[in-house]
Coordinates of C-alpha atoms in Angstrom, one line a residue:
X254 CA 46.0 -67.3 -73.8
X255 CA 44.2 -64.4 -75.5
X256 CA 44.5 -66.0 -78.9
X257 CA 43.5 -69.4 -77.5
X258 CA 40.3 -68.0 -76.1
X259 CA 39.4 -66.2 -79.3
X260 CA 40.2 -69.4 -81.3
X261 CA 38.1 -71.5 -79.1
X262 CA 35.1 -69.3 -79.7
X263 CA 35.7 -69.2 -83.4
X264 CA 36.1 -73.0 -83.6
X265 CA 32.4 -73.2 -82.6
X266 CA 31.6 -71.3 -85.7
X267 CA 32.7 -73.5 -88.6
X268 CA 31.7 -71.1 -91.3
X269 CA 34.4 -68.7 -90.2
X270 CA 38.0 -68.7 -91.3
X271 CA 39.8 -69.0 -88.0
X272 CA 43.3 -68.7 -89.4
X273 CA 42.4 -65.6 -91.3
X274 CA 41.0 -64.0 -88.2
X275 CA 44.0 -64.7 -86.1
X276 CA 46.5 -63.5 -88.7
X277 CA 44.5 -60.4 -89.6
X278 CA 46.1 -57.2 -88.2
X279 CA 43.3 -54.9 -87.0
X280 CA 39.5 -54.7 -87.5
X281 CA 39.8 -53.1 -90.9
X282 CA 41.1 -56.4 -92.4
X283 CA 38.5 -58.7 -90.8
X284 CA 36.3 -59.8 -93.7
X285 CA 33.9 -62.1 -91.9
X286 CA 30.3 -62.0 -93.1
X287 CA 29.0 -62.2 -89.6
X288 CA 30.3 -58.9 -88.3
X289 CA 28.7 -59.4 -85.0
X290 CA 31.1 -62.3 -84.3
X291 CA 34.0 -59.9 -84.6
X292 CA 32.4 -57.7 -82.0
X293 CA 31.8 -60.7 -79.6
X294 CA 35.4 -61.8 -80.0
X295 CA 36.6 -58.3 -79.2
X296 CA 34.4 -58.2 -76.1
X297 CA 35.8 -61.6 -75.0
X298 CA 39.4 -60.4 -75.6
X299 CA 38.9 -57.2 -73.6
X300 CA 36.9 -58.8 -70.8
X301 CA 39.5 -61.5 -70.4
X302 CA 42.3 -58.9 -70.2
X303 CA 40.6 -56.2 -68.2
X304 CA 43.0 -54.9 -65.6
X305 CA 46.0 -56.8 -67.1
X306 CA 48.1 -53.6 -67.1
X307 CA 48.0 -50.6 -64.8
X308 CA 50.0 -47.4 -65.5
X309 CA 50.6 -45.4 -62.3
X310 CA 52.5 -42.6 -60.7
X311 CA 52.6 -40.6 -57.5
X312 CA 52.0 -36.9 -58.2
X313 CA 53.3 -34.2 -55.9
X314 CA 49.7 -33.1 -55.2
X315 CA 46.2 -34.0 -56.3
X316 CA 45.9 -30.9 -58.5
X317 CA 48.6 -32.3 -60.8
X318 CA 47.5 -34.7 -63.6
X319 CA 50.2 -36.7 -65.3
X320 CA 50.6 -35.8 -68.9
X321 CA 53.4 -38.5 -69.3
X322 CA 51.1 -41.4 -68.2
X323 CA 48.4 -40.2 -70.6
X324 CA 50.9 -40.1 -73.5
X325 CA 51.9 -43.7 -72.8
X326 CA 48.3 -44.9 -72.6
X327 CA 47.4 -43.1 -75.8
X328 CA 50.2 -44.9 -77.6
X329 CA 49.9 -48.4 -76.2
X330 CA 48.1 -49.6 -79.4
X331 CA 46.0 -52.7 -78.6
X332 CA 47.2 -52.8 -75.0
X333 CA 45.3 -49.7 -74.3
X334 CA 42.0 -51.7 -74.2
X335 CA 43.0 -53.5 -71.0
X336 CA 45.1 -50.8 -69.3
X337 CA 44.0 -48.4 -66.7
X338 CA 45.5 -45.3 -65.1
X339 CA 45.9 -45.1 -61.4
X340 CA 47.2 -41.7 -60.0
X341 CA 48.0 -41.1 -56.4
X342 CA 50.0 -38.5 -54.5
X343 CA 53.2 -38.8 -52.5
X344 CA 51.0 -38.4 -49.4
X345 CA 48.7 -41.4 -50.2
X346 CA 48.9 -44.3 -47.7
X347 CA 50.9 -47.2 -49.0
X348 CA 48.3 -49.8 -47.9
X349 CA 45.5 -47.9 -49.6
X350 CA 47.5 -47.7 -52.9
X351 CA 48.4 -51.4 -52.7
X352 CA 44.7 -52.4 -52.2
X353 CA 43.6 -50.3 -55.1
X354 CA 46.3 -51.4 -57.5
X355 CA 45.7 -55.1 -56.8
X356 CA 41.9 -54.7 -56.9
X357 CA 41.7 -55.9 -60.5
X358 CA 44.5 -58.4 -60.3
X359 CA 46.9 -56.9 -62.9
X360 CA 49.7 -58.8 -64.4
X361 CA 51.9 -55.7 -65.0
X362 CA 52.1 -52.3 -63.3
X363 CA 54.2 -49.6 -64.8
X364 CA 55.3 -46.6 -62.7
X365 CA 56.4 -43.2 -63.7
X366 CA 59.4 -42.3 -61.5
X367 CA 60.5 -38.7 -60.8
X368 CA 62.8 -36.9 -58.4
X369 CA 59.8 -36.0 -56.2
X370 CA 58.3 -39.5 -55.9
X371 CA 61.2 -42.0 -56.1
X372 CA 61.3 -42.8 -52.4
X373 CA 57.6 -43.2 -52.1
X374 CA 57.4 -45.3 -55.3
X375 CA 60.1 -47.6 -54.0
X376 CA 58.2 -48.2 -50.8
X377 CA 55.1 -48.9 -52.8
X378 CA 56.8 -51.4 -55.1
X379 CA 58.3 -53.2 -52.2
X380 CA 54.8 -53.5 -50.6
X381 CA 53.3 -54.7 -53.9
X382 CA 56.0 -57.4 -54.3
X383 CA 55.3 -58.6 -50.8
X384 CA 51.6 -58.8 -51.5
X385 CA 51.8 -60.2 -55.0
X386 CA 55.2 -61.7 -55.8
X387 CA 54.2 -62.7 -59.3
X388 CA 53.4 -59.1 -60.3
X389 CA 55.6 -57.7 -63.0
X390 CA 56.9 -54.2 -62.2
X391 CA 58.1 -51.8 -65.0
X392 CA 59.6 -48.4 -64.1
X393 CA 60.4 -45.5 -66.3
X394 CA 60.7 -41.7 -66.2
X395 CA 63.6 -39.2 -65.8
X396 CA 64.7 -40.4 -62.4
X397 CA 65.4 -44.0 -63.5
X398 CA 66.7 -43.1 -67.0
X399 CA 70.3 -42.5 -65.8
X400 CA 72.7 -44.2 -63.3
X401 CA 70.3 -47.2 -63.5
X402 CA 72.7 -49.7 -61.9
X403 CA 73.1 -47.5 -58.8
X404 CA 69.5 -47.2 -57.8
X405 CA 67.6 -49.5 -55.4
X406 CA 64.3 -48.9 -57.2
X407 CA 65.7 -50.3 -60.5
X408 CA 67.0 -53.3 -58.7
X409 CA 63.6 -54.1 -57.2
X410 CA 61.7 -53.5 -60.4
X411 CA 61.6 -56.3 -63.1
X412 CA 62.1 -54.0 -66.1
X413 CA 63.3 -50.5 -66.7
X414 CA 62.5 -48.2 -69.7
X415 CA 64.9 -45.3 -70.0
X416 CA 64.1 -42.1 -71.9
X417 CA 61.1 -41.9 -74.3
X418 CA 58.5 -44.6 -73.7
X419 CA 55.8 -44.3 -76.3
X420 CA 57.4 -46.8 -78.7
X421 CA 59.4 -48.9 -76.4
X422 CA 56.8 -49.6 -73.7
X423 CA 54.2 -51.3 -76.0
X424 CA 56.9 -53.4 -77.5
X425 CA 57.9 -54.5 -74.0
X426 CA 54.3 -55.3 -73.2
X427 CA 54.1 -57.4 -76.4
X428 CA 56.9 -59.6 -75.2
X429 CA 55.6 -59.8 -71.6
X430 CA 52.1 -60.8 -72.7
X431 CA 52.7 -62.8 -75.9
X432 CA 56.3 -63.8 -75.5
X433 CA 59.1 -64.5 -75.9
X434 CA 60.1 -63.2 -72.5
X435 CA 62.6 -60.3 -72.8
X436 CA 66.2 -61.2 -72.1
X437 CA 67.3 -57.7 -71.1
X438 CA 66.1 -55.9 -68.0
X439 CA 66.9 -52.4 -69.2
X440 CA 65.2 -51.2 -72.4
X441 CA 66.5 -48.0 -73.9
X442 CA 63.6 -45.8 -75.1
X443 CA 63.3 -45.1 -78.8
X444 CA 62.6 -41.5 -79.6
X445 CA 59.4 -41.2 -81.5
X446 CA 58.6 -38.8 -84.4
X447 CA 56.2 -36.4 -82.8
X448 CA 53.8 -36.6 -85.8
X449 CA 53.5 -40.4 -85.3
X450 CA 52.3 -40.0 -81.7
X451 CA 48.7 -40.2 -80.7
X452 CA 47.9 -37.1 -78.6
X453 CA 46.5 -38.0 -75.2
X454 CA 44.2 -35.0 -74.4
X455 CA 41.0 -37.1 -74.7
X456 CA 42.3 -39.0 -71.7
X457 CA 41.7 -36.1 -69.4
X458 CA 38.4 -36.8 -67.7
X459 CA 35.7 -34.4 -67.0
X460 CA 36.7 -34.5 -63.4
X461 CA 40.3 -33.7 -64.3
X462 CA 39.1 -30.6 -66.2
X463 CA 37.1 -29.4 -63.2
X464 CA 39.6 -30.0 -60.4
X465 CA 43.1 -30.4 -61.8
X466 CA 45.8 -28.6 -63.7
X467 CA 45.7 -29.6 -67.4
X468 CA 49.2 -30.0 -68.8
X469 CA 49.8 -29.7 -72.5
X470 CA 52.8 -29.5 -74.8
X471 CA 53.3 -28.0 -78.3
X472 CA 57.0 -29.1 -78.4
X473 CA 59.5 -31.3 -76.7
X474 CA 63.2 -30.9 -76.1
X475 CA 65.4 -27.8 -75.7
X476 CA 68.3 -26.4 -77.8
X477 CA 70.1 -24.9 -74.8
X478 CA 72.7 -26.7 -72.7
X479 CA 72.2 -25.5 -69.1
X480 CA 74.2 -28.0 -67.2
X481 CA 71.9 -28.4 -64.2
X482 CA 68.9 -29.4 -66.4
X483 CA 68.0 -32.7 -67.9
X484 CA 66.9 -30.9 -71.1
X485 CA 70.5 -30.1 -71.7
X486 CA 70.8 -33.7 -73.0
X487 CA 68.4 -33.0 -75.8
X488 CA 70.0 -32.2 -79.2
X489 CA 67.3 -29.6 -80.1
X490 CA 63.6 -28.9 -79.7
X491 CA 60.9 -30.6 -81.7
X492 CA 57.5 -29.2 -82.4
X493 CA 54.2 -31.0 -82.8
X494 CA 52.4 -30.3 -86.0
X495 CA 50.5 -27.2 -85.1
X496 CA 47.1 -27.6 -86.6
X497 CA 46.3 -31.0 -85.1
X498 CA 47.6 -29.7 -81.7
X499 CA 45.2 -26.7 -81.8
X500 CA 42.4 -29.0 -82.8
X501 CA 43.1 -30.9 -79.5
X502 CA 43.2 -27.7 -77.5
X503 CA 39.9 -26.7 -79.1
X504 CA 38.4 -30.0 -78.0
X505 CA 39.6 -29.5 -74.4
X506 CA 38.2 -26.0 -74.4
X507 CA 34.8 -27.2 -75.7
X508 CA 34.8 -29.7 -72.8
X509 CA 35.3 -27.0 -70.3
X510 CA 39.0 -26.7 -69.8
X511 CA 40.0 -23.2 -68.8
X512 CA 43.5 -23.7 -67.4
X513 CA 46.3 -24.7 -69.8
X514 CA 49.8 -25.2 -68.5
X515 CA 52.3 -25.7 -71.2
X516 CA 55.3 -27.8 -70.3
X517 CA 57.4 -26.7 -73.3
X518 CA 60.9 -25.6 -72.2
X519 CA 61.1 -23.0 -75.0
X520 CA 57.6 -21.8 -75.9
X521 CA 58.8 -18.7 -77.8
X522 CA 61.7 -20.4 -79.6
X523 CA 59.7 -20.2 -82.9
X524 CA 57.8 -16.9 -82.8
X525 CA 55.4 -17.8 -85.6
X526 CA 54.3 -21.0 -83.7
X527 CA 54.0 -19.1 -80.4
X528 CA 51.9 -16.4 -82.1
X529 CA 49.5 -18.9 -83.5
X530 CA 49.0 -20.4 -80.1
X531 CA 48.6 -17.1 -78.4
X532 CA 46.0 -16.1 -81.1
X533 CA 44.1 -19.3 -80.4
X534 CA 43.6 -18.3 -76.8
X535 CA 42.9 -14.6 -77.7
X536 CA 40.2 -15.7 -80.0
X537 CA 38.6 -17.7 -77.2
X538 CA 38.8 -14.7 -74.8
X539 CA 37.3 -12.3 -77.4
X540 CA 34.5 -14.7 -78.1
X541 CA 33.6 -15.2 -74.5
X542 CA 35.1 -12.4 -72.3
X543 CA 32.8 -13.3 -69.5
X544 CA 34.3 -16.8 -69.4
X545 CA 38.0 -16.3 -68.5
X546 CA 40.8 -18.7 -69.2
X547 CA 44.4 -19.0 -68.0
X548 CA 47.5 -20.1 -70.0
X549 CA 51.0 -20.6 -68.5
X550 CA 54.2 -20.7 -70.6
X551 CA 57.9 -21.1 -70.0
X552 CA 59.6 -18.3 -72.0
X553 CA 63.1 -17.6 -73.1
X554 CA 63.7 -14.2 -71.4
X555 CA 66.0 -12.7 -74.0
X556 CA 63.9 -13.6 -77.1
X557 CA 60.7 -11.6 -77.4
X558 CA 60.1 -10.3 -80.9
X559 CA 57.4 -7.8 -81.8
X560 CA 55.3 -10.6 -83.4
X561 CA 54.8 -12.0 -79.9
X562 CA 54.6 -8.7 -78.1
X563 CA 51.6 -7.6 -80.2
X564 CA 49.6 -10.6 -79.1
X565 CA 50.8 -10.6 -75.4
X566 CA 49.7 -7.0 -75.0
X567 CA 46.1 -8.0 -75.9
X568 CA 45.6 -10.5 -73.0
X569 CA 43.5 -9.3 -70.1
X570 CA 44.7 -9.5 -66.5
X571 CA 44.7 -12.9 -65.0
X572 CA 44.8 -14.8 -68.3
X573 CA 48.5 -15.1 -69.1
X574 CA 51.5 -16.2 -67.0
X575 CA 55.1 -16.4 -68.0
X576 CA 57.9 -18.3 -66.3
X577 CA 61.3 -16.7 -67.3
X578 CA 64.4 -18.6 -66.3
X579 CA 67.3 -16.3 -65.2
X580 CA 69.1 -18.6 -62.7
X581 CA 72.0 -16.3 -62.3
X582 CA 73.1 -12.7 -63.2
X583 CA 76.8 -13.5 -62.8
X584 CA 78.2 -13.9 -66.3
X585 CA 81.1 -16.0 -65.0
X586 CA 78.7 -18.4 -63.4
X587 CA 76.7 -18.4 -66.7
X588 CA 79.8 -19.7 -68.5
X589 CA 80.4 -22.4 -66.0
X590 CA 76.9 -23.8 -66.4
X591 CA 76.8 -23.2 -70.2
X592 CA 73.9 -20.8 -70.0
X593 CA 73.9 -18.1 -72.7
X594 CA 71.2 -15.7 -71.6
X595 CA 71.7 -12.1 -72.8
X596 CA 70.9 -10.3 -69.6
X597 CA 70.5 -6.9 -71.2
X598 CA 67.9 -8.2 -73.6
X599 CA 66.3 -10.2 -70.7
X600 CA 66.0 -6.9 -68.7
X601 CA 64.5 -5.1 -71.7
X602 CA 62.0 -7.8 -72.3
X603 CA 60.9 -8.2 -68.7
X604 CA 60.6 -4.4 -68.4
X605 CA 58.5 -4.2 -71.5
X606 CA 56.2 -7.0 -70.2
X607 CA 55.7 -5.1 -67.0
X608 CA 55.0 -1.8 -68.7
X609 CA 53.0 -3.0 -71.7
X610 CA 51.2 -6.2 -70.7
X611 CA 49.2 -7.6 -67.9
X612 CA 51.0 -11.0 -68.0
X613 CA 52.0 -12.3 -64.6
X614 CA 55.7 -12.8 -64.5
X615 CA 57.8 -15.4 -62.6
X616 CA 61.6 -15.2 -62.7
X617 CA 63.9 -17.8 -61.3
X618 CA 67.2 -17.7 -59.4
X619 CA 69.3 -20.7 -58.2
X620 CA 71.7 -20.6 -55.3
X621 CA 74.7 -22.9 -55.0
X622 CA 75.9 -22.8 -58.7
X623 CA 79.6 -23.3 -59.3
X624 CA 81.7 -20.2 -58.5
X625 CA 78.7 -18.2 -57.2
X626 CA 79.2 -16.8 -53.7
X627 CA 76.3 -15.7 -51.6
X628 CA 77.6 -12.2 -52.0
X629 CA 77.3 -12.5 -55.8
X630 CA 73.9 -14.1 -55.4
X631 CA 72.7 -11.2 -53.2
X632 CA 73.9 -8.7 -55.8
X633 CA 72.0 -10.6 -58.5
X634 CA 68.9 -10.8 -56.4
X635 CA 68.9 -7.1 -55.8
X636 CA 69.4 -6.4 -59.5
X637 CA 66.6 -8.8 -60.5
X638 CA 64.2 -7.4 -57.9
X639 CA 64.6 -4.1 -59.7
X640 CA 63.3 -5.6 -62.9
X641 CA 59.9 -5.7 -61.2
X642 CA 58.7 -9.2 -62.0
X643 CA 55.7 -10.2 -59.9
X644 CA 57.5 -13.1 -58.3
X645 CA 61.1 -14.2 -57.9
X646 CA 61.1 -18.0 -57.4
X647 CA 64.2 -19.1 -55.5
X648 CA 65.7 -22.5 -55.8
X649 CA 68.8 -24.4 -54.7
X650 CA 71.0 -26.4 -57.1
X651 CA 70.1 -30.1 -57.4
X652 CA 72.3 -32.7 -59.0
X653 CA 69.8 -34.4 -61.3
X654 CA 70.9 -37.8 -62.5
X655 CA 72.5 -37.6 -65.9
X656 CA 73.1 -33.9 -66.0
X657 CA 76.5 -32.4 -67.0
X658 CA 76.7 -30.4 -63.8
X659 CA 78.6 -33.3 -62.3
X660 CA 81.8 -32.2 -64.1
X661 CA 82.1 -29.4 -61.6
X662 CA 82.0 -31.7 -58.6
X663 CA 85.8 -31.9 -57.9
X664 CA 87.0 -28.5 -59.2
X665 CA 84.4 -26.6 -57.1
X666 CA 84.2 -29.1 -54.2
X667 CA 80.5 -29.6 -54.8
X668 CA 78.9 -31.7 -52.1
X669 CA 75.3 -33.0 -52.7
X670 CA 72.8 -34.9 -50.6
X671 CA 72.5 -38.6 -51.5
X672 CA 68.8 -38.4 -50.9
X673 CA 66.3 -36.9 -53.4
X674 CA 66.1 -34.1 -54.5
X675 CA 69.9 -34.3 -54.3
X676 CA 70.3 -30.6 -53.2
X677 CA 73.8 -29.1 -52.8
X678 CA 75.1 -29.1 -49.3
X679 CA 78.1 -26.9 -49.8
X680 CA 80.8 -26.0 -52.3
X681 CA 84.1 -24.2 -52.2
X682 CA 82.4 -20.8 -52.3
X683 CA 79.3 -21.4 -50.2
X684 CA 79.2 -23.0 -46.7
X685 CA 76.5 -25.4 -45.4
X686 CA 75.4 -22.7 -43.0
X687 CA 75.0 -20.1 -45.7
X688 CA 72.8 -22.5 -47.8
X689 CA 70.8 -23.5 -44.7
X690 CA 70.1 -19.8 -44.1
X691 CA 69.2 -19.4 -47.8
X692 CA 66.6 -22.1 -47.5
X693 CA 64.9 -20.2 -44.7
X694 CA 65.1 -17.0 -46.9
X695 CA 63.5 -18.8 -49.8
X696 CA 60.6 -20.2 -47.7
X697 CA 59.8 -16.9 -46.2
X698 CA 60.2 -15.0 -49.5
X699 CA 57.6 -17.3 -51.0
X700 CA 55.2 -16.8 -48.1
X701 CA 55.7 -13.0 -47.9
X702 CA 56.8 -11.5 -51.2
X703 CA 55.5 -14.0 -53.7
X704 CA 52.2 -14.5 -51.9
X705 CA 51.1 -11.0 -52.9
X706 CA 49.7 -10.5 -49.4
X707 CA 52.3 -7.8 -48.4
X708 CA 52.0 -5.4 -51.4
X709 CA 52.3 -2.2 -49.2
X710 CA 54.6 -3.7 -46.6
X711 CA 57.2 -5.3 -48.9
X712 CA 58.8 -2.1 -50.1
X713 CA 59.2 -1.0 -46.4
X714 CA 60.8 -4.4 -45.7
X715 CA 63.3 -4.3 -48.6
X716 CA 64.0 -0.5 -48.7
X717 CA 67.3 0.1 -50.6
X718 CA 68.9 -3.2 -49.7
X719 CA 66.5 -6.0 -50.6
X720 CA 68.6 -9.1 -50.0
X721 CA 70.3 -7.9 -46.9
X722 CA 67.1 -6.7 -45.2
X723 CA 65.0 -9.7 -46.1
X724 CA 67.8 -12.0 -44.9
X725 CA 67.6 -10.2 -41.6
X726 CA 63.8 -10.6 -41.5
X727 CA 64.0 -14.3 -42.4
X728 CA 66.6 -15.0 -39.7
X729 CA 64.4 -13.1 -37.2
X730 CA 61.4 -15.2 -38.1
X731 CA 63.3 -18.5 -38.1
X732 CA 64.8 -17.7 -34.7
X733 CA 61.3 -16.9 -33.4
X734 CA 59.5 -20.0 -34.7
X735 CA 62.2 -22.5 -35.8
X736 CA 60.1 -23.3 -38.8
X737 CA 58.9 -21.7 -42.0
X738 CA 55.6 -23.5 -42.5
X739 CA 52.2 -23.8 -40.8
X740 CA 52.4 -20.3 -39.5
X741 CA 49.0 -18.5 -39.0
X742 CA 48.6 -15.4 -41.1
X743 CA 47.8 -13.3 -38.0
X744 CA 51.0 -14.4 -36.4
X745 CA 53.1 -13.8 -39.6
X746 CA 51.7 -10.3 -40.0
X747 CA 52.3 -9.5 -36.4
X748 CA 56.0 -10.6 -36.4
X749 CA 56.7 -8.8 -39.7
X750 CA 55.3 -5.6 -38.1
X751 CA 57.5 -6.2 -35.0
X752 CA 60.6 -6.6 -37.2
X753 CA 59.8 -3.4 -39.1
X754 CA 59.3 -1.4 -35.9
X755 CA 62.6 -2.7 -34.5
X756 CA 64.4 -1.6 -37.7
X757 CA 62.9 1.8 -38.1
X758 CA 62.8 5.2 -36.4
X759 CA 60.1 5.8 -33.8
X760 CA 58.3 8.5 -35.9
X761 CA 57.7 5.9 -38.7
X762 CA 56.2 3.1 -36.5
X763 CA 52.6 4.2 -37.1
X764 CA 53.2 4.2 -40.8
X765 CA 54.7 0.7 -40.6
X766 CA 51.8 -0.7 -38.7
X767 CA 49.3 1.0 -41.0
X768 CA 50.8 -0.6 -44.0
X769 CA 50.8 -4.1 -42.3
X770 CA 47.2 -3.5 -41.2
X771 CA 46.0 -2.6 -44.7
X772 CA 47.7 -5.7 -46.2
X773 CA 46.2 -7.8 -43.5
X774 CA 42.7 -6.6 -44.3
X775 CA 43.2 -6.9 -48.0
X776 CA 44.5 -10.4 -47.7
X777 CA 41.0 -11.6 -46.7
X778 CA 42.2 -12.8 -43.3
X779 CA 39.7 -13.2 -40.5
X780 CA 41.0 -12.1 -37.1
X781 CA 42.7 -9.2 -35.2
X782 CA 46.2 -7.9 -35.1
X783 CA 47.3 -6.9 -31.6
X784 CA 47.1 -3.1 -32.2
X785 CA 43.7 -3.3 -34.1
X786 CA 40.7 -2.0 -32.2
X787 CA 38.3 -4.3 -34.0
X788 CA 38.8 -7.7 -35.5
X789 CA 37.9 -8.8 -39.0
X790 CA 34.6 -10.7 -39.4
X791 CA 33.4 -13.2 -41.9
X792 CA 31.8 -10.4 -43.8
X793 CA 35.1 -8.7 -44.5
X794 CA 36.8 -11.9 -45.7
X795 CA 37.4 -11.8 -49.5
X796 CA 36.0 -14.6 -51.6
X797 CA 38.3 -15.1 -54.6
X798 CA 39.0 -18.0 -56.9
X799 CA 41.7 -19.9 -55.1
X800 CA 43.5 -20.8 -58.4
X801 CA 44.1 -17.1 -59.2
X802 CA 44.1 -15.4 -55.9
X803 CA 47.9 -15.1 -55.6
X804 CA 48.1 -13.6 -59.1
X805 CA 45.2 -11.3 -58.4
X806 CA 47.0 -9.8 -55.4
X807 CA 50.0 -9.0 -57.5
X808 CA 47.9 -7.4 -60.2
X809 CA 46.4 -5.0 -57.7
X810 CA 49.8 -3.9 -56.4

C-alpha cells in the first residue's frame, strides 16, 4: 500500500522515472532532478504510516526508562519513521493503556516482556485483542525467550521474538507490512555484531534526562556461568567500540544527563576499558566540580587491579556506586551454582574500596541456593557484614526461565512458585517457614540497615551476632504489625527502640534511646518520639536530593 501510494503520486509527474524511484534503496540513490518531489514522497510515506507500529513495555516504576526498547527503535531501519515508543508502569490502569495504545490506530504493537511485568502485560494484551482483534501483537524479551510453548502470553501473542531483537525484529516487520506473511510464529533472534548496531542514546528525551534513570551499556554478555542467572547462557562478554560509545556519553552529558547507570554485567572485566570510562567521568567532574554526576557499575568483586584503583580513589563522595555480587560465602554452594568468586580477593578489594575510596558499595546475598542451610547463610551474612560494605542487598533464589539452576530441582528437592518471579518455596535444606521469615528479615533490613537512617542505632542492634539479633528484631516487628511496608518512620523508630530496651540491661536504656533519637533527628523526620520533650518541626527537616539521600546517609556514617 505504501508503494502504491508513492507510485500514484509519481505517476502524476511523467518526467520522473517511477521504476527507478521504487527500486532505489535509500535517499542517497535517488537521482531525480526535482529533489523536492523526493521530499514530498517521503512525507506522504511517513504520514500514511504514522502510528503503524508501537513499541511498548511496562516498567517497574516511572523512574526507569527502557534501554531495550530504545535499542530496538534505533535499529528498525526505515520502520523507525512510523514507530513510536509507549512506556508505562506495572501500576498503570489497563483501560488507560489500551486507550493510549489504540489512539493512533497501530497495525502492530511489540511488547518487551520481563519477569516483573509478564502478568500485567498479558492482561494488557488480552484487553487490546478484545478492543482491536485485527491488531498484530509481537512479544520479545527475556521472559518469553525460553519455555515459549508453556506460556499463556506467547499463546495469546501473534508472534514471538526470542533473544536478541535488533536484527530479527525489523525483518519480521518487513514481512508483516510488505509480505509475504511469516509462516512461523516464533522467530529466533539473530545476535548482532555490536559495531553494526545504531546506539540509541539520542532517543532519551529531555524529559527522560530530567526525571528518569538513564541506562547505558559499554558491553553485553558475561563470561561467567552462575546457574541462577540468564547471563550464564552467554558464551562470553562483548564490548562496544569504546570511542563511539564515549562520544554518545558526551552527547548525553552535554544535554544535561548527570546519572549514568551501566547495565554491563562485568564492567571491570577489561581494566583498560574500565579505566577509560572512569577517566571520562573524572574529566567531567574536574571540569565542573560544582555540577555533580553519578555513575553506577556492576563490578566483579575479586578483580580490581591497580589501574582501576587509581581512578576510583579520585572520585568524590556521592559520584560513584558499585554493585558487587557475592551471592554466597559457602564454597560448596559456589560449586553447585558454578560460581568462581575468590572470596579472599573479594574481601581484600571491598576492604580497599572502603578504606581508600568514597565509592558507595552494594554487596548481594541470595538465600535458598542449593545446599545452603539458613545456618550457613547466617554465617555468611555475619562474615559479609564485617567487610563493611554500605549496603547488603538480600534476595531469594528465583528460577528464571532458561537458566541451568533447574538441574538441581530433583537432587535438592527445589520447589518454586509457578507465578512470577518464580521464587523458591523450599528445598531439602531450608523449609518454607524459614524462607518466609527470611523475606521479613530482608524487608526490614532494607528499611533499617540499608536505608542509612539508623547509623548510630544499627551497631547496637547487631552487636556481636548480626544475623541472629536482626532476625529477632525482624520477627518482633513482623509480629507487631504483620507487614513490612507502609510503616511511618516515627512508629518504626519507636519500635526499634522498644526492642533494644527489651534486649539490653537497664543501665544502657538511656544510651539506646539517645542513639535512636539522634538517628531520628538526622533522618529529617518531622514528628516526635514518645520520650522526646519536643517534636521536630518543618525547620528541622532536612532537604536533600532524593536520588542521593540514601547514599548520603551512609557516607556520613
